[in-house]
């Protein structure tokens, strides 16, 4: 059994997480799920046994207060009709604050496709702060275990994903993701100790 499994969707995210792993991290597995909820659901069904699960990577902001490079800790994951609460949101946000990352917190929505235009506005009006395409199916299999979802913002309503400047924003997000990783590892270690 792994102490911590960290799931990412993209190779660039997985690479950033692996580079951020502290040399002392012994019992951590990094799993690339692939893009989208279907692939994430298939990956969720094949996850190795673990004591704690973290889902991390890039996300899109819906909230006008979020900027590229901001770190969002999900307080809940909305997926289809489900709302999955994230009990570890506060402790991980506190740890990220101590690491100098100034995280934001709030609801995260998992979508089957890129969210644009009117759908962004509708979700923002419902209180959702950011969107991704993988967390929901992974959060479902984590129920009853320590779980966190941490996303680094790449695009915003004012700076859409497929526009000039995306490469620079991805570089910023990748750097932040490397800094998030040791915090996830420390959180999982403390969580495992508390459960034993």
mmCIF file with all atom_site columns, C-alpha atoms in Angstrom:
data_model
loop_
_atom_site.group_PDB
_atom_site.id
_atom_site.type_symbol
_atom_site.label_atom_id
_atom_site.label_alt_id
_atom_site.label_comp_id
_atom_site.label_asym_id
_atom_site.label_entity_id
_atom_site.label_seq_id
_atom_site.pdbx_PDB_ins_code
_atom_site.Cartn_x
_atom_site.Cartn_y
_atom_site.Cartn_z
_atom_site.occupancy
_atom_site.B_iso_or_equiv
_atom_site.pdbx_formal_charge
_atom_site.auth_seq_id
_atom_site.auth_comp_id
_atom_site.auth_asym_id
_atom_site.auth_atom_id
_atom_site.pdbx_PDB_model_num
ATOM 1   C CA . UNK A 1 1   ? 0.000   0.000  0.000   1.00 0.00 ? 1   UNK A CA 1
ATOM 2   C CA . UNK A 1 2   ? 1.192   3.529  -0.853  1.00 0.00 ? 2   UNK A CA 1
ATOM 3   C CA . UNK A 1 3   ? 1.061   6.209  1.782   1.00 0.00 ? 3   UNK A CA 1
ATOM 4   C CA . UNK A 1 4   ? 0.126   8.891  -0.742  1.00 0.00 ? 4   UNK A CA 1
ATOM 5   C CA . UNK A 1 5   ? -1.054  8.719  -4.331  1.00 0.00 ? 5   UNK A CA 1
ATOM 6   C CA . UNK A 1 6   ? -0.870  11.988 -6.263  1.00 0.00 ? 6   UNK A CA 1
ATOM 7   C CA . UNK A 1 7   ? -2.950  12.098 -9.453  1.00 0.00 ? 7   UNK A CA 1
ATOM 8   C CA . UNK A 1 8   ? -2.317  14.460 -12.353 1.00 0.00 ? 8   UNK A CA 1
ATOM 9   C CA . UNK A 1 9   ? -3.878  14.509 -15.808 1.00 0.00 ? 9   UNK A CA 1
ATOM 10  C CA . UNK A 1 10  ? -1.048  15.702 -18.027 1.00 0.00 ? 10  UNK A CA 1
ATOM 11  C CA . UNK A 1 11  ? 2.592   14.745 -18.492 1.00 0.00 ? 11  UNK A CA 1
ATOM 12  C CA . UNK A 1 12  ? 3.721   18.308 -17.800 1.00 0.00 ? 12  UNK A CA 1
ATOM 13  C CA . UNK A 1 13  ? 1.861   18.207 -14.474 1.00 0.00 ? 13  UNK A CA 1
ATOM 14  C CA . UNK A 1 14  ? 3.267   14.796 -13.549 1.00 0.00 ? 14  UNK A CA 1
ATOM 15  C CA . UNK A 1 15  ? 6.788   15.985 -14.382 1.00 0.00 ? 15  UNK A CA 1
ATOM 16  C CA . UNK A 1 16  ? 6.361   19.090 -12.189 1.00 0.00 ? 16  UNK A CA 1
ATOM 17  C CA . UNK A 1 17  ? 5.063   16.964 -9.291  1.00 0.00 ? 17  UNK A CA 1
ATOM 18  C CA . UNK A 1 18  ? 7.934   14.500 -9.578  1.00 0.00 ? 18  UNK A CA 1
ATOM 19  C CA . UNK A 1 19  ? 10.459  17.338 -9.614  1.00 0.00 ? 19  UNK A CA 1
ATOM 20  C CA . UNK A 1 20  ? 8.849   18.758 -6.505  1.00 0.00 ? 20  UNK A CA 1
ATOM 21  C CA . UNK A 1 21  ? 9.013   15.518 -4.517  1.00 0.00 ? 21  UNK A CA 1
ATOM 22  C CA . UNK A 1 22  ? 11.379  15.823 -1.563  1.00 0.00 ? 22  UNK A CA 1
ATOM 23  C CA . UNK A 1 23  ? 14.220  13.304 -1.523  1.00 0.00 ? 23  UNK A CA 1
ATOM 24  C CA . UNK A 1 24  ? 12.806  11.973 1.747   1.00 0.00 ? 24  UNK A CA 1
ATOM 25  C CA . UNK A 1 25  ? 9.486   11.020 0.077   1.00 0.00 ? 25  UNK A CA 1
ATOM 26  C CA . UNK A 1 26  ? 9.566   7.234  0.098   1.00 0.00 ? 26  UNK A CA 1
ATOM 27  C CA . UNK A 1 27  ? 5.964   6.111  0.042   1.00 0.00 ? 27  UNK A CA 1
ATOM 28  C CA . UNK A 1 28  ? 4.514   8.317  -2.718  1.00 0.00 ? 28  UNK A CA 1
ATOM 29  C CA . UNK A 1 29  ? 3.168   7.254  -6.112  1.00 0.00 ? 29  UNK A CA 1
ATOM 30  C CA . UNK A 1 30  ? 2.480   9.757  -8.882  1.00 0.00 ? 30  UNK A CA 1
ATOM 31  C CA . UNK A 1 31  ? -0.208  8.580  -11.311 1.00 0.00 ? 31  UNK A CA 1
ATOM 32  C CA . UNK A 1 32  ? -1.078  10.237 -14.622 1.00 0.00 ? 32  UNK A CA 1
ATOM 33  C CA . UNK A 1 33  ? -4.781  9.777  -15.308 1.00 0.00 ? 33  UNK A CA 1
ATOM 34  C CA . UNK A 1 34  ? -5.059  11.317 -18.750 1.00 0.00 ? 34  UNK A CA 1
ATOM 35  C CA . UNK A 1 35  ? -7.335  14.191 -19.710 1.00 0.00 ? 35  UNK A CA 1
ATOM 36  C CA . UNK A 1 36  ? -11.038 14.237 -18.927 1.00 0.00 ? 36  UNK A CA 1
ATOM 37  C CA . UNK A 1 37  ? -13.476 12.539 -16.562 1.00 0.00 ? 37  UNK A CA 1
ATOM 38  C CA . UNK A 1 38  ? -13.698 9.254  -18.506 1.00 0.00 ? 38  UNK A CA 1
ATOM 39  C CA . UNK A 1 39  ? -9.966  8.666  -18.335 1.00 0.00 ? 39  UNK A CA 1
ATOM 40  C CA . UNK A 1 40  ? -9.919  9.832  -14.715 1.00 0.00 ? 40  UNK A CA 1
ATOM 41  C CA . UNK A 1 41  ? -12.678 7.319  -13.878 1.00 0.00 ? 41  UNK A CA 1
ATOM 42  C CA . UNK A 1 42  ? -10.698 4.496  -15.522 1.00 0.00 ? 42  UNK A CA 1
ATOM 43  C CA . UNK A 1 43  ? -7.588  5.549  -13.613 1.00 0.00 ? 43  UNK A CA 1
ATOM 44  C CA . UNK A 1 44  ? -9.594  5.779  -10.376 1.00 0.00 ? 44  UNK A CA 1
ATOM 45  C CA . UNK A 1 45  ? -10.671 2.156  -10.779 1.00 0.00 ? 45  UNK A CA 1
ATOM 46  C CA . UNK A 1 46  ? -7.017  1.087  -11.075 1.00 0.00 ? 46  UNK A CA 1
ATOM 47  C CA . UNK A 1 47  ? -5.437  3.184  -8.326  1.00 0.00 ? 47  UNK A CA 1
ATOM 48  C CA . UNK A 1 48  ? -3.059  1.311  -6.039  1.00 0.00 ? 48  UNK A CA 1
ATOM 49  C CA . UNK A 1 49  ? -4.109  0.918  -2.410  1.00 0.00 ? 49  UNK A CA 1
ATOM 50  C CA . UNK A 1 50  ? -3.287  4.114  -0.560  1.00 0.00 ? 50  UNK A CA 1
ATOM 51  C CA . UNK A 1 51  ? -3.699  5.872  2.752   1.00 0.00 ? 51  UNK A CA 1
ATOM 52  C CA . UNK A 1 52  ? -4.258  9.359  1.245   1.00 0.00 ? 52  UNK A CA 1
ATOM 53  C CA . UNK A 1 53  ? -5.107  10.748 -2.179  1.00 0.00 ? 53  UNK A CA 1
ATOM 54  C CA . UNK A 1 54  ? -4.227  14.116 -3.700  1.00 0.00 ? 54  UNK A CA 1
ATOM 55  C CA . UNK A 1 55  ? -5.389  15.374 -7.073  1.00 0.00 ? 55  UNK A CA 1
ATOM 56  C CA . UNK A 1 56  ? -3.404  18.271 -8.437  1.00 0.00 ? 56  UNK A CA 1
ATOM 57  C CA . UNK A 1 57  ? -2.472  20.038 -11.639 1.00 0.00 ? 57  UNK A CA 1
ATOM 58  C CA . UNK A 1 58  ? -3.716  22.975 -13.642 1.00 0.00 ? 58  UNK A CA 1
ATOM 59  C CA . UNK A 1 59  ? -7.187  24.497 -13.516 1.00 0.00 ? 59  UNK A CA 1
ATOM 60  C CA . UNK A 1 60  ? -9.258  27.243 -15.044 1.00 0.00 ? 60  UNK A CA 1
ATOM 61  C CA . UNK A 1 61  ? -10.562 30.138 -12.960 1.00 0.00 ? 61  UNK A CA 1
ATOM 62  C CA . UNK A 1 62  ? -14.220 31.109 -13.003 1.00 0.00 ? 62  UNK A CA 1
ATOM 63  C CA . UNK A 1 63  ? -13.872 33.627 -10.186 1.00 0.00 ? 63  UNK A CA 1
ATOM 64  C CA . UNK A 1 64  ? -12.651 37.027 -11.360 1.00 0.00 ? 64  UNK A CA 1
ATOM 65  C CA . UNK A 1 65  ? -10.501 37.263 -8.204  1.00 0.00 ? 65  UNK A CA 1
ATOM 66  C CA . UNK A 1 66  ? -8.247  34.404 -9.325  1.00 0.00 ? 66  UNK A CA 1
ATOM 67  C CA . UNK A 1 67  ? -5.168  35.031 -11.464 1.00 0.00 ? 67  UNK A CA 1
ATOM 68  C CA . UNK A 1 68  ? -2.779  32.717 -13.347 1.00 0.00 ? 68  UNK A CA 1
ATOM 69  C CA . UNK A 1 69  ? -0.427  31.100 -10.834 1.00 0.00 ? 69  UNK A CA 1
ATOM 70  C CA . UNK A 1 70  ? -2.909  31.287 -7.951  1.00 0.00 ? 70  UNK A CA 1
ATOM 71  C CA . UNK A 1 71  ? -3.323  28.078 -5.965  1.00 0.00 ? 71  UNK A CA 1
ATOM 72  C CA . UNK A 1 72  ? -6.886  26.913 -5.277  1.00 0.00 ? 72  UNK A CA 1
ATOM 73  C CA . UNK A 1 73  ? -7.672  24.325 -2.603  1.00 0.00 ? 73  UNK A CA 1
ATOM 74  C CA . UNK A 1 74  ? -11.060 22.729 -3.212  1.00 0.00 ? 74  UNK A CA 1
ATOM 75  C CA . UNK A 1 75  ? -13.438 22.876 -0.258  1.00 0.00 ? 75  UNK A CA 1
ATOM 76  C CA . UNK A 1 76  ? -15.805 20.699 -2.265  1.00 0.00 ? 76  UNK A CA 1
ATOM 77  C CA . UNK A 1 77  ? -15.818 19.014 -5.658  1.00 0.00 ? 77  UNK A CA 1
ATOM 78  C CA . UNK A 1 78  ? -18.953 19.305 -7.774  1.00 0.00 ? 78  UNK A CA 1
ATOM 79  C CA . UNK A 1 79  ? -19.303 16.565 -10.351 1.00 0.00 ? 79  UNK A CA 1
ATOM 80  C CA . UNK A 1 80  ? -22.560 15.896 -12.151 1.00 0.00 ? 80  UNK A CA 1
ATOM 81  C CA . UNK A 1 81  ? -25.215 16.048 -9.447  1.00 0.00 ? 81  UNK A CA 1
ATOM 82  C CA . UNK A 1 82  ? -22.764 15.149 -6.661  1.00 0.00 ? 82  UNK A CA 1
ATOM 83  C CA . UNK A 1 83  ? -21.082 17.449 -4.190  1.00 0.00 ? 83  UNK A CA 1
ATOM 84  C CA . UNK A 1 84  ? -18.112 15.841 -2.461  1.00 0.00 ? 84  UNK A CA 1
ATOM 85  C CA . UNK A 1 85  ? -16.848 17.741 0.566   1.00 0.00 ? 85  UNK A CA 1
ATOM 86  C CA . UNK A 1 86  ? -13.090 18.015 1.082   1.00 0.00 ? 86  UNK A CA 1
ATOM 87  C CA . UNK A 1 87  ? -12.508 17.736 4.836   1.00 0.00 ? 87  UNK A CA 1
ATOM 88  C CA . UNK A 1 88  ? -8.758  18.280 4.483   1.00 0.00 ? 88  UNK A CA 1
ATOM 89  C CA . UNK A 1 89  ? -9.100  21.617 2.652   1.00 0.00 ? 89  UNK A CA 1
ATOM 90  C CA . UNK A 1 90  ? -8.371  23.772 5.688   1.00 0.00 ? 90  UNK A CA 1
ATOM 91  C CA . UNK A 1 91  ? -5.263  21.878 6.902   1.00 0.00 ? 91  UNK A CA 1
ATOM 92  C CA . UNK A 1 92  ? -3.736  21.796 3.409   1.00 0.00 ? 92  UNK A CA 1
ATOM 93  C CA . UNK A 1 93  ? -4.518  25.503 2.868   1.00 0.00 ? 93  UNK A CA 1
ATOM 94  C CA . UNK A 1 94  ? -2.811  26.327 6.163   1.00 0.00 ? 94  UNK A CA 1
ATOM 95  C CA . UNK A 1 95  ? 0.263   24.331 5.129   1.00 0.00 ? 95  UNK A CA 1
ATOM 96  C CA . UNK A 1 96  ? 0.343   26.026 1.715   1.00 0.00 ? 96  UNK A CA 1
ATOM 97  C CA . UNK A 1 97  ? 0.147   29.413 3.444   1.00 0.00 ? 97  UNK A CA 1
ATOM 98  C CA . UNK A 1 98  ? 3.138   28.509 5.624   1.00 0.00 ? 98  UNK A CA 1
ATOM 99  C CA . UNK A 1 99  ? 4.988   27.537 2.416   1.00 0.00 ? 99  UNK A CA 1
ATOM 100 C CA . UNK A 1 100 ? 4.376   31.058 1.062   1.00 0.00 ? 100 UNK A CA 1
ATOM 101 C CA . UNK A 1 101 ? 1.870   30.044 -1.635  1.00 0.00 ? 101 UNK A CA 1
ATOM 102 C CA . UNK A 1 102 ? -1.083  32.202 -0.442  1.00 0.00 ? 102 UNK A CA 1
ATOM 103 C CA . UNK A 1 103 ? -3.802  29.707 -1.453  1.00 0.00 ? 103 UNK A CA 1
ATOM 104 C CA . UNK A 1 104 ? -7.428  30.476 -2.152  1.00 0.00 ? 104 UNK A CA 1
ATOM 105 C CA . UNK A 1 105 ? -10.211 28.076 -1.195  1.00 0.00 ? 105 UNK A CA 1
ATOM 106 C CA . UNK A 1 106 ? -13.606 27.280 -2.660  1.00 0.00 ? 106 UNK A CA 1
ATOM 107 C CA . UNK A 1 107 ? -15.682 24.932 -4.788  1.00 0.00 ? 107 UNK A CA 1
ATOM 108 C CA . UNK A 1 108 ? -14.127 23.158 -7.777  1.00 0.00 ? 108 UNK A CA 1
ATOM 109 C CA . UNK A 1 109 ? -16.260 21.890 -10.669 1.00 0.00 ? 109 UNK A CA 1
ATOM 110 C CA . UNK A 1 110 ? -15.271 18.892 -12.798 1.00 0.00 ? 110 UNK A CA 1
ATOM 111 C CA . UNK A 1 111 ? -16.482 19.269 -16.378 1.00 0.00 ? 111 UNK A CA 1
ATOM 112 C CA . UNK A 1 112 ? -16.425 16.801 -19.285 1.00 0.00 ? 112 UNK A CA 1
ATOM 113 C CA . UNK A 1 113 ? -15.183 19.573 -21.602 1.00 0.00 ? 113 UNK A CA 1
ATOM 114 C CA . UNK A 1 114 ? -13.496 22.981 -21.601 1.00 0.00 ? 114 UNK A CA 1
ATOM 115 C CA . UNK A 1 115 ? -15.751 25.557 -19.956 1.00 0.00 ? 115 UNK A CA 1
ATOM 116 C CA . UNK A 1 116 ? -16.198 28.793 -21.892 1.00 0.00 ? 116 UNK A CA 1
ATOM 117 C CA . UNK A 1 117 ? -18.539 31.750 -22.296 1.00 0.00 ? 117 UNK A CA 1
ATOM 118 C CA . UNK A 1 118 ? -21.966 31.471 -20.753 1.00 0.00 ? 118 UNK A CA 1
ATOM 119 C CA . UNK A 1 119 ? -21.175 28.253 -18.918 1.00 0.00 ? 119 UNK A CA 1
ATOM 120 C CA . UNK A 1 120 ? -18.319 30.009 -17.092 1.00 0.00 ? 120 UNK A CA 1
ATOM 121 C CA . UNK A 1 121 ? -20.732 32.741 -16.021 1.00 0.00 ? 121 UNK A CA 1
ATOM 122 C CA . UNK A 1 122 ? -23.385 30.250 -14.862 1.00 0.00 ? 122 UNK A CA 1
ATOM 123 C CA . UNK A 1 123 ? -20.910 28.249 -12.763 1.00 0.00 ? 123 UNK A CA 1
ATOM 124 C CA . UNK A 1 124 ? -19.359 31.407 -11.286 1.00 0.00 ? 124 UNK A CA 1
ATOM 125 C CA . UNK A 1 125 ? -22.838 32.623 -10.324 1.00 0.00 ? 125 UNK A CA 1
ATOM 126 C CA . UNK A 1 126 ? -23.339 29.285 -8.513  1.00 0.00 ? 126 UNK A CA 1
ATOM 127 C CA . UNK A 1 127 ? -20.240 30.017 -6.394  1.00 0.00 ? 127 UNK A CA 1
ATOM 128 C CA . UNK A 1 128 ? -17.746 27.791 -8.214  1.00 0.00 ? 128 UNK A CA 1
ATOM 129 C CA . UNK A 1 129 ? -14.256 29.289 -8.165  1.00 0.00 ? 129 UNK A CA 1
ATOM 130 C CA . UNK A 1 130 ? -12.440 27.028 -10.650 1.00 0.00 ? 130 UNK A CA 1
ATOM 131 C CA . UNK A 1 131 ? -12.923 24.161 -13.064 1.00 0.00 ? 131 UNK A CA 1
ATOM 132 C CA . UNK A 1 132 ? -10.984 21.080 -14.088 1.00 0.00 ? 132 UNK A CA 1
ATOM 133 C CA . UNK A 1 133 ? -11.752 17.865 -15.978 1.00 0.00 ? 133 UNK A CA 1
ATOM 134 C CA . UNK A 1 134 ? -10.512 15.062 -13.699 1.00 0.00 ? 134 UNK A CA 1
ATOM 135 C CA . UNK A 1 135 ? -11.034 15.588 -9.974  1.00 0.00 ? 135 UNK A CA 1
ATOM 136 C CA . UNK A 1 136 ? -14.663 14.409 -9.686  1.00 0.00 ? 136 UNK A CA 1
ATOM 137 C CA . UNK A 1 137 ? -14.205 10.686 -10.470 1.00 0.00 ? 137 UNK A CA 1
ATOM 138 C CA . UNK A 1 138 ? -11.097 10.560 -8.288  1.00 0.00 ? 138 UNK A CA 1
ATOM 139 C CA . UNK A 1 139 ? -12.841 12.291 -5.385  1.00 0.00 ? 139 UNK A CA 1
ATOM 140 C CA . UNK A 1 140 ? -15.600 9.679  -5.576  1.00 0.00 ? 140 UNK A CA 1
ATOM 141 C CA . UNK A 1 141 ? -13.192 6.817  -4.867  1.00 0.00 ? 141 UNK A CA 1
ATOM 142 C CA . UNK A 1 142 ? -11.546 8.760  -2.031  1.00 0.00 ? 142 UNK A CA 1
ATOM 143 C CA . UNK A 1 143 ? -14.676 8.993  0.120   1.00 0.00 ? 143 UNK A CA 1
ATOM 144 C CA . UNK A 1 144 ? -13.772 7.846  3.623   1.00 0.00 ? 144 UNK A CA 1
ATOM 145 C CA . UNK A 1 145 ? -10.030 8.487  3.138   1.00 0.00 ? 145 UNK A CA 1
ATOM 146 C CA . UNK A 1 146 ? -7.932  11.628 3.445   1.00 0.00 ? 146 UNK A CA 1
ATOM 147 C CA . UNK A 1 147 ? -8.320  13.540 0.187   1.00 0.00 ? 147 UNK A CA 1
ATOM 148 C CA . UNK A 1 148 ? -7.257  16.921 -1.190  1.00 0.00 ? 148 UNK A CA 1
ATOM 149 C CA . UNK A 1 149 ? -7.668  18.656 -4.525  1.00 0.00 ? 149 UNK A CA 1
ATOM 150 C CA . UNK A 1 150 ? -5.268  21.487 -5.293  1.00 0.00 ? 150 UNK A CA 1
ATOM 151 C CA . UNK A 1 151 ? -5.289  23.290 -8.624  1.00 0.00 ? 151 UNK A CA 1
ATOM 152 C CA . UNK A 1 152 ? -2.918  25.942 -9.959  1.00 0.00 ? 152 UNK A CA 1
ATOM 153 C CA . UNK A 1 153 ? -4.727  28.426 -12.176 1.00 0.00 ? 153 UNK A CA 1
ATOM 154 C CA . UNK A 1 154 ? -3.577  28.709 -15.796 1.00 0.00 ? 154 UNK A CA 1
ATOM 155 C CA . UNK A 1 155 ? -6.496  30.460 -17.491 1.00 0.00 ? 155 UNK A CA 1
ATOM 156 C CA . UNK A 1 156 ? -9.105  32.984 -16.402 1.00 0.00 ? 156 UNK A CA 1
ATOM 157 C CA . UNK A 1 157 ? -12.153 34.589 -18.042 1.00 0.00 ? 157 UNK A CA 1
ATOM 158 C CA . UNK A 1 158 ? -9.911  37.502 -19.084 1.00 0.00 ? 158 UNK A CA 1
ATOM 159 C CA . UNK A 1 159 ? -7.060  35.210 -20.215 1.00 0.00 ? 159 UNK A CA 1
ATOM 160 C CA . UNK A 1 160 ? -8.590  32.169 -21.968 1.00 0.00 ? 160 UNK A CA 1
ATOM 161 C CA . UNK A 1 161 ? -6.605  28.962 -22.346 1.00 0.00 ? 161 UNK A CA 1
ATOM 162 C CA . UNK A 1 162 ? -5.995  29.025 -26.088 1.00 0.00 ? 162 UNK A CA 1
ATOM 163 C CA . UNK A 1 163 ? -4.661  32.561 -26.372 1.00 0.00 ? 163 UNK A CA 1
ATOM 164 C CA . UNK A 1 164 ? -1.366  34.386 -26.529 1.00 0.00 ? 164 UNK A CA 1
ATOM 165 C CA . UNK A 1 165 ? 0.505   34.055 -23.245 1.00 0.00 ? 165 UNK A CA 1
ATOM 166 C CA . UNK A 1 166 ? -0.617  30.506 -22.433 1.00 0.00 ? 166 UNK A CA 1
ATOM 167 C CA . UNK A 1 167 ? 2.935   29.125 -22.582 1.00 0.00 ? 167 UNK A CA 1
ATOM 168 C CA . UNK A 1 168 ? 4.136   31.720 -20.066 1.00 0.00 ? 168 UNK A CA 1
ATOM 169 C CA . UNK A 1 169 ? 1.163   31.010 -17.777 1.00 0.00 ? 169 UNK A CA 1
ATOM 170 C CA . UNK A 1 170 ? 1.847   27.263 -17.942 1.00 0.00 ? 170 UNK A CA 1
ATOM 171 C CA . UNK A 1 171 ? 5.470   27.890 -16.933 1.00 0.00 ? 171 UNK A CA 1
ATOM 172 C CA . UNK A 1 172 ? 4.320   29.899 -13.929 1.00 0.00 ? 172 UNK A CA 1
ATOM 173 C CA . UNK A 1 173 ? 1.772   27.228 -12.966 1.00 0.00 ? 173 UNK A CA 1
ATOM 174 C CA . UNK A 1 174 ? 4.352   24.455 -13.386 1.00 0.00 ? 174 UNK A CA 1
ATOM 175 C CA . UNK A 1 175 ? 6.715   26.251 -11.006 1.00 0.00 ? 175 UNK A CA 1
ATOM 176 C CA . UNK A 1 176 ? 3.930   26.657 -8.441  1.00 0.00 ? 176 UNK A CA 1
ATOM 177 C CA . UNK A 1 177 ? 2.961   22.998 -8.805  1.00 0.00 ? 177 UNK A CA 1
ATOM 178 C CA . UNK A 1 178 ? 6.518   21.957 -7.902  1.00 0.00 ? 178 UNK A CA 1
ATOM 179 C CA . UNK A 1 179 ? 6.189   24.045 -4.718  1.00 0.00 ? 179 UNK A CA 1
ATOM 180 C CA . UNK A 1 180 ? 2.786   22.502 -3.890  1.00 0.00 ? 180 UNK A CA 1
ATOM 181 C CA . UNK A 1 181 ? 4.142   18.925 -4.024  1.00 0.00 ? 181 UNK A CA 1
ATOM 182 C CA . UNK A 1 182 ? 6.245   18.861 -0.811  1.00 0.00 ? 182 UNK A CA 1
ATOM 183 C CA . UNK A 1 183 ? 3.267   20.331 1.043   1.00 0.00 ? 183 UNK A CA 1
ATOM 184 C CA . UNK A 1 184 ? 1.078   17.449 -0.157  1.00 0.00 ? 184 UNK A CA 1
ATOM 185 C CA . UNK A 1 185 ? 3.707   14.955 0.989   1.00 0.00 ? 185 UNK A CA 1
ATOM 186 C CA . UNK A 1 186 ? 3.989   16.554 4.441   1.00 0.00 ? 186 UNK A CA 1
ATOM 187 C CA . UNK A 1 187 ? 0.171   16.627 4.781   1.00 0.00 ? 187 UNK A CA 1
ATOM 188 C CA . UNK A 1 188 ? -0.080  12.933 3.912   1.00 0.00 ? 188 UNK A CA 1
ATOM 189 C CA . UNK A 1 189 ? 2.645   12.030 6.421   1.00 0.00 ? 189 UNK A CA 1
ATOM 190 C CA . UNK A 1 190 ? 0.855   13.876 9.218   1.00 0.00 ? 190 UNK A CA 1
ATOM 191 C CA . UNK A 1 191 ? -2.481  12.361 8.186   1.00 0.00 ? 191 UNK A CA 1
ATOM 192 C CA . UNK A 1 192 ? -1.054  8.832  8.204   1.00 0.00 ? 192 UNK A CA 1
ATOM 193 C CA . UNK A 1 193 ? 0.421   9.376  11.692  1.00 0.00 ? 193 UNK A CA 1
ATOM 194 C CA . UNK A 1 194 ? -2.925  10.670 12.995  1.00 0.00 ? 194 UNK A CA 1
ATOM 195 C CA . UNK A 1 195 ? -4.727  7.608  11.645  1.00 0.00 ? 195 UNK A CA 1
ATOM 196 C CA . UNK A 1 196 ? -2.296  5.052  13.096  1.00 0.00 ? 196 UNK A CA 1
#
